[in-house]
PDB file of C-alpha atoms and ligand atoms in Angstrom:
ATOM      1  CA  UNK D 275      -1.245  -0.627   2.337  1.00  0.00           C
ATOM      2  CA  UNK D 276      -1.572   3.171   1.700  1.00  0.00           C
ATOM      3  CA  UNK D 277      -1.156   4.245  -1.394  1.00  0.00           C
ATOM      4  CA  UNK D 278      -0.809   8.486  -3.018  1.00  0.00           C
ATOM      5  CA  UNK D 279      -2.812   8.886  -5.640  1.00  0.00           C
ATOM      6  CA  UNK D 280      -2.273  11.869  -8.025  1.00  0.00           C
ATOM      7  CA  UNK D 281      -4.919  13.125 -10.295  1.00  0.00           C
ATOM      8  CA  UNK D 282      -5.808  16.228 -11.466  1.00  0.00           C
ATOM      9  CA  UNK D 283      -9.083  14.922 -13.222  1.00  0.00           C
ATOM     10  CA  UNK D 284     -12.298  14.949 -10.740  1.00  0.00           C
ATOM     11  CA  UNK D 285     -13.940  12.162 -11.973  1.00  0.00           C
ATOM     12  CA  UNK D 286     -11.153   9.661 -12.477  1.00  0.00           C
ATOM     13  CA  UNK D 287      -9.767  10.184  -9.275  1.00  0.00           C
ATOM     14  CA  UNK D 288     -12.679  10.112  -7.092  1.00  0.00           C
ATOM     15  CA  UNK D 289     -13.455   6.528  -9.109  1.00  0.00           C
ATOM     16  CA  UNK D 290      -9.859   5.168  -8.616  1.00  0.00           C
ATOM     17  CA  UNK D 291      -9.944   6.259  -4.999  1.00  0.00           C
ATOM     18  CA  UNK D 292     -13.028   4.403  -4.564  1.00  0.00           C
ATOM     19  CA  UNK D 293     -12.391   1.064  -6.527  1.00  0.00           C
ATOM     20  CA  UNK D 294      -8.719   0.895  -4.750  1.00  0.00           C
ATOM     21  CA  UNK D 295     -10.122   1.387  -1.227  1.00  0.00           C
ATOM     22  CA  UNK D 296     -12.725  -1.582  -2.350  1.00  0.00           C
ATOM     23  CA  UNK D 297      -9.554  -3.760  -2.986  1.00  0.00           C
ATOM     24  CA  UNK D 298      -8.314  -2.679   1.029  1.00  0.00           C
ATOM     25  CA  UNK D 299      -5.931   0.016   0.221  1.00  0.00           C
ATOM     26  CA  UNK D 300      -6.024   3.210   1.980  1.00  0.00           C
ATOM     27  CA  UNK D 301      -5.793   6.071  -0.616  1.00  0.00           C
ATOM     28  CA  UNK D 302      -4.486   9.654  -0.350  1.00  0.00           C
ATOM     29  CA  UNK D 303      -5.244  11.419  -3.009  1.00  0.00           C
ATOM     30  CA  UNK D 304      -4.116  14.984  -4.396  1.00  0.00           C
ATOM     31  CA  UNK D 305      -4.426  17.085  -7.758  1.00  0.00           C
ATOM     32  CA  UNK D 306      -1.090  18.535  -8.195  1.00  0.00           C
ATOM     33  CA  UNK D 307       2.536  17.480  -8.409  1.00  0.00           C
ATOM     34  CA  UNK D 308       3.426  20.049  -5.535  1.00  0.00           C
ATOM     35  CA  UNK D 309       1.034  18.497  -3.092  1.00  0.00           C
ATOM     36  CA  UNK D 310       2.177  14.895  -3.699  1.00  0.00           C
ATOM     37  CA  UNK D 311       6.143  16.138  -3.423  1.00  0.00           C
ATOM     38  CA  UNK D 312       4.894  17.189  -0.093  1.00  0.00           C
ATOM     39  CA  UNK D 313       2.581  14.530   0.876  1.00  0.00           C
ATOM     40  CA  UNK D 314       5.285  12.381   0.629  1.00  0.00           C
ATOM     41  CA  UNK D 315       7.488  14.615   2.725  1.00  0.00           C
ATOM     42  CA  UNK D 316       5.428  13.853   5.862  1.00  0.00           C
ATOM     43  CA  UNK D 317       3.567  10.431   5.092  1.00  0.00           C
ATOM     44  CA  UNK D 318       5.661   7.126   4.046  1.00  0.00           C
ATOM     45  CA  UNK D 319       3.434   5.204   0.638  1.00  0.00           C
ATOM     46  CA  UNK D 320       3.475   1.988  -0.057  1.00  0.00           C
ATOM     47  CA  UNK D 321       3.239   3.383  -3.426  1.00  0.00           C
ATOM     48  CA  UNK D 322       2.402   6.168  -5.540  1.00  0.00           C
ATOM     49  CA  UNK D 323      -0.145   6.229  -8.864  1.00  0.00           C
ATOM     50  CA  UNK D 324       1.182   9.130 -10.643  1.00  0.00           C
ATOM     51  CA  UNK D 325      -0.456  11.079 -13.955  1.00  0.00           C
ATOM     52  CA  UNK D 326       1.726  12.443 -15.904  1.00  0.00           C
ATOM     53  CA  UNK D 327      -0.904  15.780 -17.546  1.00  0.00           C
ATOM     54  CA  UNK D 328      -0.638  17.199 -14.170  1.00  0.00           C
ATOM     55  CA  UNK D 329      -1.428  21.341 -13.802  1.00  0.00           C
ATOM     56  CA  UNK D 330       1.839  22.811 -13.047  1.00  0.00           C
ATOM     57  CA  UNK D 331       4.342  20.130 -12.765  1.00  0.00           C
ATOM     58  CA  UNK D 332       4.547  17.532 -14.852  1.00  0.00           C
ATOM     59  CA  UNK D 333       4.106  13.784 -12.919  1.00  0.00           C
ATOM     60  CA  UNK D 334       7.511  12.963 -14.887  1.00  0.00           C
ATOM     61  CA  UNK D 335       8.699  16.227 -12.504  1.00  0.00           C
ATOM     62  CA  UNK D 336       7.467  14.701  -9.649  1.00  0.00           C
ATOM     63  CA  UNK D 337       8.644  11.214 -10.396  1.00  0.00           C
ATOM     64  CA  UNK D 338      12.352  12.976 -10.932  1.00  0.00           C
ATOM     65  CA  UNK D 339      12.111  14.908  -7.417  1.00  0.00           C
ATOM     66  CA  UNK D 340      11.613  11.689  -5.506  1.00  0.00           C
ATOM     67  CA  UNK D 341      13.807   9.679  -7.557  1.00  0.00           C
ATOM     68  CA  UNK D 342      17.047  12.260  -7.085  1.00  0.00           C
ATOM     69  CA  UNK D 343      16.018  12.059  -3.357  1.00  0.00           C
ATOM     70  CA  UNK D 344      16.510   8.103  -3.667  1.00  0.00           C
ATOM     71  CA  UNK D 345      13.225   7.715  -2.569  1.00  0.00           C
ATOM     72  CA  UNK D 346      12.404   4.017  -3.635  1.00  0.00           C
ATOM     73  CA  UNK D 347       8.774   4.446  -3.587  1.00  0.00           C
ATOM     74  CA  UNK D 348       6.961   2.156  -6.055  1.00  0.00           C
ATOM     75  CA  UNK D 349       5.709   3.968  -8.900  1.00  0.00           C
ATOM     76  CA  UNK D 350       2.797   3.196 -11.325  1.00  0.00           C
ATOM     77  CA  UNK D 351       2.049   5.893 -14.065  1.00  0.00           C
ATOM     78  CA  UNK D 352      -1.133   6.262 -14.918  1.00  0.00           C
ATOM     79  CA  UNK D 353      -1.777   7.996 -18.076  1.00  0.00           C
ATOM     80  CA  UNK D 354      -3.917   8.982 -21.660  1.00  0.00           C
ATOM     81  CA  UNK D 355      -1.040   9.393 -23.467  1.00  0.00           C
ATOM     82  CA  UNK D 356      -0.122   6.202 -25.147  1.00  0.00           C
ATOM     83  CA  UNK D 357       3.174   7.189 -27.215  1.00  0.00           C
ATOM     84  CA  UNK D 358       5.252   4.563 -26.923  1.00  0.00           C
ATOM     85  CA  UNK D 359       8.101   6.796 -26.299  1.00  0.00           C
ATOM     86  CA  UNK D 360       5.826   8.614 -23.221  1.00  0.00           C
ATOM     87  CA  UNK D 361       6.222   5.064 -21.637  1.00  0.00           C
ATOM     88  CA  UNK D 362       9.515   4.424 -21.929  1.00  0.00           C
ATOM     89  CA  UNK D 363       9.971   8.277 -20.892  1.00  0.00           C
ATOM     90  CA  UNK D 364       8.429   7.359 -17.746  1.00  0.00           C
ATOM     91  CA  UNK D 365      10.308   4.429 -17.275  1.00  0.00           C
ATOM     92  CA  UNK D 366      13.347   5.095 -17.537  1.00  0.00           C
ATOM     93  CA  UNK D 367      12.842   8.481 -15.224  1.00  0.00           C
ATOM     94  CA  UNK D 368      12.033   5.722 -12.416  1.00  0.00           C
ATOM     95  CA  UNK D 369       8.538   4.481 -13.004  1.00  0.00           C
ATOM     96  CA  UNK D 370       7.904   1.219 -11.864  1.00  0.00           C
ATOM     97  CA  UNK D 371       5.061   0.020 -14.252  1.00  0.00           C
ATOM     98  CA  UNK D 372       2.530   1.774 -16.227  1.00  0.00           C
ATOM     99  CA  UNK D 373      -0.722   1.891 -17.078  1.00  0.00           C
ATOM    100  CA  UNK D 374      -2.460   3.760 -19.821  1.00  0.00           C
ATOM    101  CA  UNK D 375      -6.068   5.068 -19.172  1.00  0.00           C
ATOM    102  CA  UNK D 376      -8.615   3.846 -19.276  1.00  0.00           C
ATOM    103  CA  UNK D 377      -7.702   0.711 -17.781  1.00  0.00           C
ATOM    104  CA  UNK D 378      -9.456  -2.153 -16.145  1.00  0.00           C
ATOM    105  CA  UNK D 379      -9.364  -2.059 -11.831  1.00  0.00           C
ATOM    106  CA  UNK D 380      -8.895  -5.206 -11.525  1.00  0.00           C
ATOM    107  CA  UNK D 381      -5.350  -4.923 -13.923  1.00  0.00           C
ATOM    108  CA  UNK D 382      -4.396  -2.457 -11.967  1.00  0.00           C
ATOM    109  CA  UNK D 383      -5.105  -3.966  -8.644  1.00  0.00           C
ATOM    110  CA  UNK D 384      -3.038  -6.840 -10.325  1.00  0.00           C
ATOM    111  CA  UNK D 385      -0.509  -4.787 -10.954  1.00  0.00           C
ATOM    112  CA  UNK D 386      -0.320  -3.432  -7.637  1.00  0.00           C
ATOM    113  CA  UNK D 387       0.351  -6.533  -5.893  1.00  0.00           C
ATOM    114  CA  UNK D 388       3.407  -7.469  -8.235  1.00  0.00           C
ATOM    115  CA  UNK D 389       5.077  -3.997  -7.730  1.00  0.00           C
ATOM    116  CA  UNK D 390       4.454  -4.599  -3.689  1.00  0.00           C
ATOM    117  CA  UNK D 391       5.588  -8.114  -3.896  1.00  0.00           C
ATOM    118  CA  UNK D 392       9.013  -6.888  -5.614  1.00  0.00           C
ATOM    119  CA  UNK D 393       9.456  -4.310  -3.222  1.00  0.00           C
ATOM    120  CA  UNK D 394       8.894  -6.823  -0.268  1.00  0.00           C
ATOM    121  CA  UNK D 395      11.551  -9.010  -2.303  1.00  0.00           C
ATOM    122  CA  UNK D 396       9.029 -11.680  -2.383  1.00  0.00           C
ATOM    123  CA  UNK D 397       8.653 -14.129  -4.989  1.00  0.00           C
ATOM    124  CA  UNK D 398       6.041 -15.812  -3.808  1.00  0.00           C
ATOM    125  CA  UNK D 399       2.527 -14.501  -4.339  1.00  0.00           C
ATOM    126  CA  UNK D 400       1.634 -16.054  -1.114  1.00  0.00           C
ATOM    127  CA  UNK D 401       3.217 -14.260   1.891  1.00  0.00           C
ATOM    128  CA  UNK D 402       3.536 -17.878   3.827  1.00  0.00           C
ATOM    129  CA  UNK D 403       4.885 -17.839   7.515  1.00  0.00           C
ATOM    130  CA  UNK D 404       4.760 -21.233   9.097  1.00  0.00           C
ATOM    131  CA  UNK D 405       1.522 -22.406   9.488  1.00  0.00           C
ATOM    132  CA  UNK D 406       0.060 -19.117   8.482  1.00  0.00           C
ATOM    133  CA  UNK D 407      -0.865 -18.010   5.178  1.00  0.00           C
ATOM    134  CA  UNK D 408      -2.099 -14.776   3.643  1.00  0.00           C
ATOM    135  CA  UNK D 409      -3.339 -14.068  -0.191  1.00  0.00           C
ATOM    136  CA  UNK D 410      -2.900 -10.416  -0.848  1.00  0.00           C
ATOM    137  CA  UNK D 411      -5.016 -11.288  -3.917  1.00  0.00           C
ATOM    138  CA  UNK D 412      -7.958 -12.779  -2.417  1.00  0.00           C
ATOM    139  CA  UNK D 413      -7.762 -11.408   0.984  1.00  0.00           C
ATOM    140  CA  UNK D 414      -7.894 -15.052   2.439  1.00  0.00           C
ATOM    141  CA  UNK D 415      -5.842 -15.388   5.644  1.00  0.00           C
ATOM    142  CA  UNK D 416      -5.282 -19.634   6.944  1.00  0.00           C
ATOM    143  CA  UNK D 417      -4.167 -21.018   9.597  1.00  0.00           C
ATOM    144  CA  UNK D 418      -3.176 -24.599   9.678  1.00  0.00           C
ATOM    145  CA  UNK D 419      -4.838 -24.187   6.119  1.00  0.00           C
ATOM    146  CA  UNK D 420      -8.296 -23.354   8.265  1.00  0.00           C
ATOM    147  CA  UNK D 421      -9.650 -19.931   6.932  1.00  0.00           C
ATOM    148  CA  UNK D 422      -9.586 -17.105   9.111  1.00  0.00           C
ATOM    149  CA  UNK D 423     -12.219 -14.435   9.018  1.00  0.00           C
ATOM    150  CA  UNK D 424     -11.046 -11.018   9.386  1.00  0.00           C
ATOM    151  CA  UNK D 425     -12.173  -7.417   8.856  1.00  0.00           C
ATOM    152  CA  UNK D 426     -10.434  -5.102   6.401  1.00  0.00           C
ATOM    153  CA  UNK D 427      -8.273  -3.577   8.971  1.00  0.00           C
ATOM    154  CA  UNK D 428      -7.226  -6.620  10.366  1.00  0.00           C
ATOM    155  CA  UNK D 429      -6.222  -7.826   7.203  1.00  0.00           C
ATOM    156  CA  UNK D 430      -4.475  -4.623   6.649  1.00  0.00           C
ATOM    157  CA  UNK D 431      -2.584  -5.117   9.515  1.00  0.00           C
ATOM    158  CA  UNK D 432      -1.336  -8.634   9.554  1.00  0.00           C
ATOM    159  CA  UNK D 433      -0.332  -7.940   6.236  1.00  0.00           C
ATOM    160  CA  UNK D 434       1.708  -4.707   7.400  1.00  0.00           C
ATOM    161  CA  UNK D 435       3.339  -7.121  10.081  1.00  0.00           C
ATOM    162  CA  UNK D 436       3.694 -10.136   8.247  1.00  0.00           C
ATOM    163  CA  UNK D 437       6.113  -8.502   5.101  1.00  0.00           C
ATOM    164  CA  UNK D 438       8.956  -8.328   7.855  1.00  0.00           C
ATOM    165  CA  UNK D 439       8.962 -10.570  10.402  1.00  0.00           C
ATOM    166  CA  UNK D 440      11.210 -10.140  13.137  1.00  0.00           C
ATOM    167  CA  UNK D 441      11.027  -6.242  12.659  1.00  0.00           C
ATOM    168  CA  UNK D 442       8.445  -4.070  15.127  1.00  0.00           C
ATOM    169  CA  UNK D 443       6.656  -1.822  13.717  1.00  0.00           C
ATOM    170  CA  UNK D 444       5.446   1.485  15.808  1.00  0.00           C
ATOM    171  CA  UNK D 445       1.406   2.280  16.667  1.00  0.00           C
ATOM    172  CA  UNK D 446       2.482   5.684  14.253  1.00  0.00           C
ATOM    173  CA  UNK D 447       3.631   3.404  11.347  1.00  0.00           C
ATOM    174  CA  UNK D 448       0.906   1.171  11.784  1.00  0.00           C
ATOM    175  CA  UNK D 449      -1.646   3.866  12.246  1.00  0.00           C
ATOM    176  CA  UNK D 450      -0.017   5.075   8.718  1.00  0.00           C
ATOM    177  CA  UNK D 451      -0.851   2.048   6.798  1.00  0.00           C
ATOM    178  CA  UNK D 452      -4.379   1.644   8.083  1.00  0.00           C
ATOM    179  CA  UNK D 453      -5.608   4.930   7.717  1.00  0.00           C
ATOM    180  CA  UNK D 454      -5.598   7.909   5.516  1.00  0.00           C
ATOM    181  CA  UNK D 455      -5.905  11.897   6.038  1.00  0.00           C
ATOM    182  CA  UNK D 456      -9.344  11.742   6.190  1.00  0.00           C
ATOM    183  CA  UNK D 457     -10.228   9.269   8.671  1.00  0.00           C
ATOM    184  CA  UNK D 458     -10.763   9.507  12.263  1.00  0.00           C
ATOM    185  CA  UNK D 459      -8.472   7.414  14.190  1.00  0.00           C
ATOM    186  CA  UNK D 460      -9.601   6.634  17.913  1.00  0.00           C
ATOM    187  CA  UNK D 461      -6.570   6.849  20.237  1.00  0.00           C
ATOM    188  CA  UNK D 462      -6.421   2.425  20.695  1.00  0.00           C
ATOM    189  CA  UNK D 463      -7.614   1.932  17.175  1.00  0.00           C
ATOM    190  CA  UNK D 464      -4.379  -0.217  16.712  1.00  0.00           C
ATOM    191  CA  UNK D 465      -4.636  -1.655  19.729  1.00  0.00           C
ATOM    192  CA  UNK D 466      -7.845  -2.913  19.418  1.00  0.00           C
ATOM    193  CA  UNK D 467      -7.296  -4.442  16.384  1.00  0.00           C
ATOM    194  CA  UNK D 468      -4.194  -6.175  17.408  1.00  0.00           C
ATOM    195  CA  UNK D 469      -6.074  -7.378  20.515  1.00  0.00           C
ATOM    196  CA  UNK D 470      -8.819  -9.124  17.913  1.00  0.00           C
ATOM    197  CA  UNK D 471      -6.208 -10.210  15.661  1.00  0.00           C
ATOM    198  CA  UNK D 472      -4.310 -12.183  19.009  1.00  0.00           C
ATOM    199  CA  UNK D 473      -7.932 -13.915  19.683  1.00  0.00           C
ATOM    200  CA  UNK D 474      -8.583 -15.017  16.205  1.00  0.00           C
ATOM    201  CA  UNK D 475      -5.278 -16.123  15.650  1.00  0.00           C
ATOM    202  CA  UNK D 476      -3.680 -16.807  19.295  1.00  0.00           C
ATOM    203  CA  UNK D 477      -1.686 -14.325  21.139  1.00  0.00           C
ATOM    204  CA  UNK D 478       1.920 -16.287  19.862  1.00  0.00           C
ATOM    205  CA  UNK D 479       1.510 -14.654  16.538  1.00  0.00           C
ATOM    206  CA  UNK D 480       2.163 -10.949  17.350  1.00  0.00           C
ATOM    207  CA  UNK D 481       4.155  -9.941  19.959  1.00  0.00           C
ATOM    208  CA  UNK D 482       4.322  -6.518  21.925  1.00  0.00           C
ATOM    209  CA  UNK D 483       8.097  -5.185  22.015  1.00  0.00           C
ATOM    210  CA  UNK D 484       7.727  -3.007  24.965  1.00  0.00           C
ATOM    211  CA  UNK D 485       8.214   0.814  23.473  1.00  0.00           C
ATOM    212  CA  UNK D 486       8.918  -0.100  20.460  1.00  0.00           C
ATOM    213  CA  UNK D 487       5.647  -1.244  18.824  1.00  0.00           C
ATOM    214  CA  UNK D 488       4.331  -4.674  17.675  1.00  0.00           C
ATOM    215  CA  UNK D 489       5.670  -7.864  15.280  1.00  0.00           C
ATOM    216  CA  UNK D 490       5.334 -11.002  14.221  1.00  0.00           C
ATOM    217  CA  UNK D 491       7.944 -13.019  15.640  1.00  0.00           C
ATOM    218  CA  UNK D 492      10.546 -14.756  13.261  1.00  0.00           C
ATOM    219  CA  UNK D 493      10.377 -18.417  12.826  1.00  0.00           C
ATOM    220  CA  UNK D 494      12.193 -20.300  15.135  1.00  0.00           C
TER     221      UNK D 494
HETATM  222 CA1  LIG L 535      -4.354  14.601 -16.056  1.00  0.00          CA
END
């Protein structure tokens, strides 16, 4: 899951961007309301933590650019100011939760999960798929209710694969979710992870679609 992070305050947003990569996400992060219209020009978020005491542009600005766009991005604001008419402000400009700082990691982590759960048009806080299982809380992936040890990239990407079976997703998109701006990508990094993931979990469970990319197959 990648998300944009926007924070104009140093120390904050270095510690957000750490704590959030410790719970697996992979973070962009940026100071202004300019540079997260155009981040999300070129990069596609899972979500977006937005504050609103941006310089320049207000976050609320930002949140209306993507919004008029129809850009359903998930958004959390994150934010000091705790008028109660700031929150609904935000919320009804297209927010999708809020937070007001300072705030526990583990809330917002919490929080997180429930907007991406919505947005996957999930229910259940389990993503379940036959005999496989995977907590986006805990991390824990099962098979046949047998725990499955995987890295943090393999997680990553069995959980990309797993919110829509039945639909391939590209090496680009993939690449997308499991790494951010700054990270060095080697040119088979997917590919090597997908090759683990098929000997872990047997090659059934993720199918190649020849040009196209990889998915896991719909149940039968
Ligand atoms: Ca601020």
């Amino acid at each position: 899951m990648r998300l944009l992070l926007v924070e104009d305050d140093a120390m904050i947003g270095a510690s957000l961007r750490t704590g959030l990569q410790q719970f697996g996400y992979t973070v962009d992060w940026v100071r202004n309301g300019g540079a997260a219209e155009s981040a999300t020009e070129t990069t596609e978020y899972d979500a977006i933590l937005l504050d609103i005491g941006l310089p320049g542009k207000t976050g609320l600005e930002s949140l209306a650019f993507w919004r008029k766009r129809n850009n359903p991005v998930p958004v959390l604001i994150i934010t000091a100011r705790d008028a109660v008419s700031d929150r609904i402000r935000g919320l009804d400009a297209g927010a999708d939760d809020y937070l007001v700082k300072p705030f526990d990691l583990d809330e917002l982590a919490a929080r997180l999960r429930a907007l991406l759960r919505r947005r996957a048009g999930r229910a259940n806080p389990l993503i379940e798929h036959g005999a496989l299982t995977l907590d986006p809380a805990t991390h824990e992936v099962r098979l046949d209710g047998q725990p499955v040890n995987l890295s943090g990239r393999e997680f990553a990407l069995l959980h990309a694969l797993l919110e829509k079976p039945g639909v391939p997703l590209s090496r680009g998109q993939l690449e997308d979710r499991l790494y951010g701006w700054e990270e060095e990508i080697g040119s088979n990094a997917v590919e090597v992870h997908i090759h683990t993931l098929r000997r872990k979990l047997g090659s059934d469970w993720i199918r190649n679609v020849r040009g196209v990319g990889y998915m896991v197959p719909r149940l039968p």
